[in-house]
mmCIF file with all atom_site columns, C-alpha atoms in Angstrom:
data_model
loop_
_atom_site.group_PDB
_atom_site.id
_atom_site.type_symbol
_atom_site.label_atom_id
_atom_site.label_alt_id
_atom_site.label_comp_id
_atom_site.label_asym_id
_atom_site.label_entity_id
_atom_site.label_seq_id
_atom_site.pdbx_PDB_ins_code
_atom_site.Cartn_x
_atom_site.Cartn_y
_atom_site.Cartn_z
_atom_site.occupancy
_atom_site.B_iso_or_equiv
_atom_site.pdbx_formal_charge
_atom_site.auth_seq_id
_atom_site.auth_comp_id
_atom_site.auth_asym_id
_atom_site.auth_atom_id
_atom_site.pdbx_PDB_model_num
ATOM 1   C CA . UNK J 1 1   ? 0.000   0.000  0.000   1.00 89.00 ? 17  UNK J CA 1
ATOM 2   C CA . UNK J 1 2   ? 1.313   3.665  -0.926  1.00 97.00 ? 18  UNK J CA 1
ATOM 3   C CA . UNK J 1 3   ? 0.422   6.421  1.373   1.00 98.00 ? 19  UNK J CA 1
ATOM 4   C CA . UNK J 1 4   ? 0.463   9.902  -0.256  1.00 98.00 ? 20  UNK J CA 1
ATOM 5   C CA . UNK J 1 5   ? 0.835   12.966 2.148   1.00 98.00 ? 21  UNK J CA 1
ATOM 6   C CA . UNK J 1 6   ? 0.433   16.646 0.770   1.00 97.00 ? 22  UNK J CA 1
ATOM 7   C CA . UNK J 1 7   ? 1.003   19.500 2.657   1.00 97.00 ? 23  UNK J CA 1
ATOM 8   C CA . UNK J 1 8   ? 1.067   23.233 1.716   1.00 97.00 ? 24  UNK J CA 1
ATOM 9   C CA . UNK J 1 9   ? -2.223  24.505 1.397   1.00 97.00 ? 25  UNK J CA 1
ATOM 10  C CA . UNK J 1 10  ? -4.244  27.804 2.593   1.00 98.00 ? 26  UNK J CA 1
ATOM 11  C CA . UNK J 1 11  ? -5.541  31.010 2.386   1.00 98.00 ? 27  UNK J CA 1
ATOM 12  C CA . UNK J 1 12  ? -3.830  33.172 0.311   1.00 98.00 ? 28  UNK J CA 1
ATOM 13  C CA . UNK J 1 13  ? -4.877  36.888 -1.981  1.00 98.00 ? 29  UNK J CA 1
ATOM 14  C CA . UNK J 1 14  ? -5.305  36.620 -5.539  1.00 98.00 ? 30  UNK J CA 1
ATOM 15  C CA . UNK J 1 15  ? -2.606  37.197 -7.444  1.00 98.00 ? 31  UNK J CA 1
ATOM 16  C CA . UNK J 1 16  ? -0.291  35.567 -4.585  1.00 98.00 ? 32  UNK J CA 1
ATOM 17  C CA . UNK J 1 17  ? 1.403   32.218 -4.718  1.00 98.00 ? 33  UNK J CA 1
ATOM 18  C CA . UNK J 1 18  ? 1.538   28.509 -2.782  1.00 98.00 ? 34  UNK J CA 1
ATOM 19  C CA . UNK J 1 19  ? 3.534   25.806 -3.659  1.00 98.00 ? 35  UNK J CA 1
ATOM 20  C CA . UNK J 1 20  ? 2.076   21.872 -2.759  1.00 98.00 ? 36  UNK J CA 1
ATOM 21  C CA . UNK J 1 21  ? 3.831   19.292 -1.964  1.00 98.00 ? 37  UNK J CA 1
ATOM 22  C CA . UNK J 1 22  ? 3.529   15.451 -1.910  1.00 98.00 ? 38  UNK J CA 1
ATOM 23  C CA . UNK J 1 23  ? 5.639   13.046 -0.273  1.00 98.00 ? 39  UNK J CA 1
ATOM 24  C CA . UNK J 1 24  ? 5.029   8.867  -1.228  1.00 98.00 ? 40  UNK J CA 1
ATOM 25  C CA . UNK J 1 25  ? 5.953   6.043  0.880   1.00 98.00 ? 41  UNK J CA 1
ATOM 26  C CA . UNK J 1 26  ? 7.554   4.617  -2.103  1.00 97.00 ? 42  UNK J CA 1
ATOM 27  C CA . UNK J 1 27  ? 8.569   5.343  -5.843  1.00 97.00 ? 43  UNK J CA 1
ATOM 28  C CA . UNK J 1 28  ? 5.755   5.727  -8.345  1.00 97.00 ? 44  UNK J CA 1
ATOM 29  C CA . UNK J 1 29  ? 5.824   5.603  -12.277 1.00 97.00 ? 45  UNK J CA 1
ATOM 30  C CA . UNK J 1 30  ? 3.776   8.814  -12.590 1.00 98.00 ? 46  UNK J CA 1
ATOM 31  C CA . UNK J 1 31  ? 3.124   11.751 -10.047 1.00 98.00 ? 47  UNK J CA 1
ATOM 32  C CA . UNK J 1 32  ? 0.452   15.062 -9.862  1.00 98.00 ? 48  UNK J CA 1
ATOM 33  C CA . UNK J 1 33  ? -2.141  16.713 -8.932  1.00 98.00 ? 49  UNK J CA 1
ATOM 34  C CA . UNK J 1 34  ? -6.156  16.836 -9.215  1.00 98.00 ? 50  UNK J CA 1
ATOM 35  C CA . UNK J 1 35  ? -8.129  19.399 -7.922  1.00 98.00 ? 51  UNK J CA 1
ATOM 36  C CA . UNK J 1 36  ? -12.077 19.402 -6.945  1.00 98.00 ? 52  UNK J CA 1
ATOM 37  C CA . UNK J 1 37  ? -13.788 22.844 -6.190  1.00 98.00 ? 53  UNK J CA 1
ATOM 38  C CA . UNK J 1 38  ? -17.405 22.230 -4.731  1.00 93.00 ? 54  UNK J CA 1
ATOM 39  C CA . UNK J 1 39  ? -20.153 21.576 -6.878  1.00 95.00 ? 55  UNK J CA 1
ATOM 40  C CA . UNK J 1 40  ? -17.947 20.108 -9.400  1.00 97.00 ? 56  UNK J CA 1
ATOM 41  C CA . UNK J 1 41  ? -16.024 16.825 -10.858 1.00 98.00 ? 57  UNK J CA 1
ATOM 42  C CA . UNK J 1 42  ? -12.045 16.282 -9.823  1.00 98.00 ? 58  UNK J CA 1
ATOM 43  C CA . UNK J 1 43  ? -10.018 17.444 -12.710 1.00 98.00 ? 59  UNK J CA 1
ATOM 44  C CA . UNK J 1 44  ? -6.731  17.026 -13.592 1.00 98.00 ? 60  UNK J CA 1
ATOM 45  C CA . UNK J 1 45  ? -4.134  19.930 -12.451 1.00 98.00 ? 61  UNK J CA 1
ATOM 46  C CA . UNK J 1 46  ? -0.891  18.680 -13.760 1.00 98.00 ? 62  UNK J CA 1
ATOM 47  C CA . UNK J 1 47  ? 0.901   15.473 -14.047 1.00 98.00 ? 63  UNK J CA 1
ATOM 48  C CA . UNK J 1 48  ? 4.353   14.223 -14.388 1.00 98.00 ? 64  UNK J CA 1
ATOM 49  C CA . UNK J 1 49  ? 5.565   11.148 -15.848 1.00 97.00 ? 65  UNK J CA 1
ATOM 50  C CA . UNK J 1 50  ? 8.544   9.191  -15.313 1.00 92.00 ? 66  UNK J CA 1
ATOM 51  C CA . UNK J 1 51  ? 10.382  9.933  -18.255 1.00 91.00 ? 67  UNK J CA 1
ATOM 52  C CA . UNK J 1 52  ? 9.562   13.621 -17.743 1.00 93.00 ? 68  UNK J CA 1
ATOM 53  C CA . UNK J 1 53  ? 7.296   15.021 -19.682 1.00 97.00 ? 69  UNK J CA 1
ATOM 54  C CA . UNK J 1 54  ? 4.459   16.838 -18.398 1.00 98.00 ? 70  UNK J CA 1
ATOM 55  C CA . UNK J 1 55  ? 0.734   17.570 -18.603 1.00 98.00 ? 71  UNK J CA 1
ATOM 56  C CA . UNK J 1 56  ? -1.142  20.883 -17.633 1.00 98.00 ? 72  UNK J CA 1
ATOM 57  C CA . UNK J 1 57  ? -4.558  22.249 -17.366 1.00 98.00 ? 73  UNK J CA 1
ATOM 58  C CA . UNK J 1 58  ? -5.495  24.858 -19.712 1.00 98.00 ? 74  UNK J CA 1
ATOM 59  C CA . UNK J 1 59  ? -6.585  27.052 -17.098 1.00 98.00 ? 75  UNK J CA 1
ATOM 60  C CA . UNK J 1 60  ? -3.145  26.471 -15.264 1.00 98.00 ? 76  UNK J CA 1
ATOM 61  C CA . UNK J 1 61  ? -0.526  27.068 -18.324 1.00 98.00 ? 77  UNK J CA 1
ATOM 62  C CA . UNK J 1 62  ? 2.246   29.615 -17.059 1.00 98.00 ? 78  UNK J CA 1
ATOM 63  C CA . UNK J 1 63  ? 0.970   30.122 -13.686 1.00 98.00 ? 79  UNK J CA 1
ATOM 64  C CA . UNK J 1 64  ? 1.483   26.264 -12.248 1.00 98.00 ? 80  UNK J CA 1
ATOM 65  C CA . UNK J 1 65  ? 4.740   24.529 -12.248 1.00 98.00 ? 81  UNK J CA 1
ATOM 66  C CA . UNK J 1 66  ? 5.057   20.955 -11.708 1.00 98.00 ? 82  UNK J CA 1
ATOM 67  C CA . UNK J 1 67  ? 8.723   19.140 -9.784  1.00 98.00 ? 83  UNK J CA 1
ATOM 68  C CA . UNK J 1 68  ? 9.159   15.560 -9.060  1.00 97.00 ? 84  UNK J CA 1
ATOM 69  C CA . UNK J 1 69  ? 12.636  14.191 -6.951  1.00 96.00 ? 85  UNK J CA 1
ATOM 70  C CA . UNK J 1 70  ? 12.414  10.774 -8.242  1.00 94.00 ? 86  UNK J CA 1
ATOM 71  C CA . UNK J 1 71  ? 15.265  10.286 -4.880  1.00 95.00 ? 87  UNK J CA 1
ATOM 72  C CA . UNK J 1 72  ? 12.957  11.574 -2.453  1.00 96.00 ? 88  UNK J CA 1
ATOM 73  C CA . UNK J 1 73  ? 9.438   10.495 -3.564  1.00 97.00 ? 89  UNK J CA 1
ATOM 74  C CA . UNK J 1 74  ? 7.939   13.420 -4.021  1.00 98.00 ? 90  UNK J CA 1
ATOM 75  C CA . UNK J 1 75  ? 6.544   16.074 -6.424  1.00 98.00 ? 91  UNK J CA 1
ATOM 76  C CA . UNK J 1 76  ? 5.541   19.294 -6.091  1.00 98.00 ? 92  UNK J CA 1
ATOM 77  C CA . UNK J 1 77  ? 2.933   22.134 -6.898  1.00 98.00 ? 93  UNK J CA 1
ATOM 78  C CA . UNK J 1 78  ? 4.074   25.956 -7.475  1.00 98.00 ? 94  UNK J CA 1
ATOM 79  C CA . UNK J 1 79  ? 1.737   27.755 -7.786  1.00 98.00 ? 95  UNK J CA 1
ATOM 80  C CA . UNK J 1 80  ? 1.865   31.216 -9.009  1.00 98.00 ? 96  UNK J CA 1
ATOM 81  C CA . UNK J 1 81  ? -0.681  34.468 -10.255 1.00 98.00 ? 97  UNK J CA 1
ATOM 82  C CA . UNK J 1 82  ? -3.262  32.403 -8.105  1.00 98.00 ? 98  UNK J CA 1
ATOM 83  C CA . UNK J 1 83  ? -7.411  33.176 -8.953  1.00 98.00 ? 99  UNK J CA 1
ATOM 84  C CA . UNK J 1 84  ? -10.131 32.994 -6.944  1.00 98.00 ? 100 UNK J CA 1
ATOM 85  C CA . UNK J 1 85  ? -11.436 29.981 -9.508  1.00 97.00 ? 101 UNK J CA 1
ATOM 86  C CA . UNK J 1 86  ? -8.152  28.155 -7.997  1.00 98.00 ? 102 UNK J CA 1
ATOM 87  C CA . UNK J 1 87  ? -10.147 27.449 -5.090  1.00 98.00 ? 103 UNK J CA 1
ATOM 88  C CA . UNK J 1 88  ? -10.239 23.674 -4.584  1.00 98.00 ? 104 UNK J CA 1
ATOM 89  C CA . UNK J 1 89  ? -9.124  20.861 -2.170  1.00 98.00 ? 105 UNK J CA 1
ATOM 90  C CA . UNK J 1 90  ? -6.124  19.711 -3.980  1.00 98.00 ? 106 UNK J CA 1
ATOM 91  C CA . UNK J 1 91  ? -5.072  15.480 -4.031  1.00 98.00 ? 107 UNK J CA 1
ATOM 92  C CA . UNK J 1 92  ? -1.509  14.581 -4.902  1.00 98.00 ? 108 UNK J CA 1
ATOM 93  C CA . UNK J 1 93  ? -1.774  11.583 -7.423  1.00 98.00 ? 109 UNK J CA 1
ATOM 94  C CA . UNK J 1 94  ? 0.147   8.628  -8.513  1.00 98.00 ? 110 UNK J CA 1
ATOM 95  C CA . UNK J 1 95  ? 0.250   5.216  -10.380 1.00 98.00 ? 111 UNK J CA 1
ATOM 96  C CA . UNK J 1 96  ? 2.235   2.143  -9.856  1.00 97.00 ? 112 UNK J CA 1
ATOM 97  C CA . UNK J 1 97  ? -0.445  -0.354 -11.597 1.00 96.00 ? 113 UNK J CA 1
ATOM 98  C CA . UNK J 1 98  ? -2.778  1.432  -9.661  1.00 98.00 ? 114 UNK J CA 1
ATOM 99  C CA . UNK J 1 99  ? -4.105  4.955  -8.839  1.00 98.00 ? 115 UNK J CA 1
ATOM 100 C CA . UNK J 1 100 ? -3.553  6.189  -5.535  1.00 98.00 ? 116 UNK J CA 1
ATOM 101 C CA . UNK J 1 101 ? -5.014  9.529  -3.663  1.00 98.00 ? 117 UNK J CA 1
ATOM 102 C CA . UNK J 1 102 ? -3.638  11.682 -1.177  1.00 98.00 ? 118 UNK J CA 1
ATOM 103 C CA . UNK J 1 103 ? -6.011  13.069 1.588   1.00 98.00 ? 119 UNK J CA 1
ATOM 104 C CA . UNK J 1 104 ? -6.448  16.623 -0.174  1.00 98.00 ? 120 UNK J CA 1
ATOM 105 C CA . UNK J 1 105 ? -5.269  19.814 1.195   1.00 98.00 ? 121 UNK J CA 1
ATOM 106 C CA . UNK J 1 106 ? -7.379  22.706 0.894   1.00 98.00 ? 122 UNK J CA 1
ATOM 107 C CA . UNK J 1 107 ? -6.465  26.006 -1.141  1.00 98.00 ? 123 UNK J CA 1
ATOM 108 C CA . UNK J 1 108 ? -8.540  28.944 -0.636  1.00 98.00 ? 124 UNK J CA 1
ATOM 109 C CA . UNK J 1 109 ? -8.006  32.241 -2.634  1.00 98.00 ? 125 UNK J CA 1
ATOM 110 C CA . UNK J 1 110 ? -9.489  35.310 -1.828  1.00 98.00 ? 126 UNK J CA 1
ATOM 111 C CA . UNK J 1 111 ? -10.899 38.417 -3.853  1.00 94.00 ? 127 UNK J CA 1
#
């Protein structure tokens, strides 16, 4: 069983930045981040796969930056030029020929 653990979340002004991060009890093949604000489905933030390459909202592109340390186990969220629509609990992800959830951490920007 992998355990996921975020931490980083809060209140925070628009325009201001957080950064997320995620540390795993052991190495997974891909890492990220879903969000879910209320009223609405979990979508995909940004992922990171173990070769590298990366995938990003389009409502994120230029403001969120995605970070893995393969050595460590964990990846991270920066997240910069934040909106009020960022509002969301936030769930580090990962696969290992599974899916596997964090406990969400909750991200609250203000007007």
């Amino acid at each position: 069983q992998v355990q996921l653990v975020e931490s980083g979340g809060g209140l925070v002004q628009a325009g201001g930045s957080l950064r997320l991060s995620c540390a795993a009890s052991r190495s997974l093949s891909t890492m990220g981040w879903y969000r879910q604000a209320p009223g609405k489905q979990r979508e995909l933030v940004a992922l990171m796969y173990n070769i590298g390459s990366t995938n990003y909202a389009d409502s994120v592109k230029g403001r969120f930056t995605i970070s893995r340390d393969n050595a460590k186990n964990t990846v991270d969220l920066q997240m910069n030029s934040l909106k009020p629509e960022d509002t969301a609990v936030y769930y580090c992800y990962g696969w290992r020929f599974t899916d596997y959830w964090g406990q969400g951490t909750q991200v609250t920007v203000s007007s």
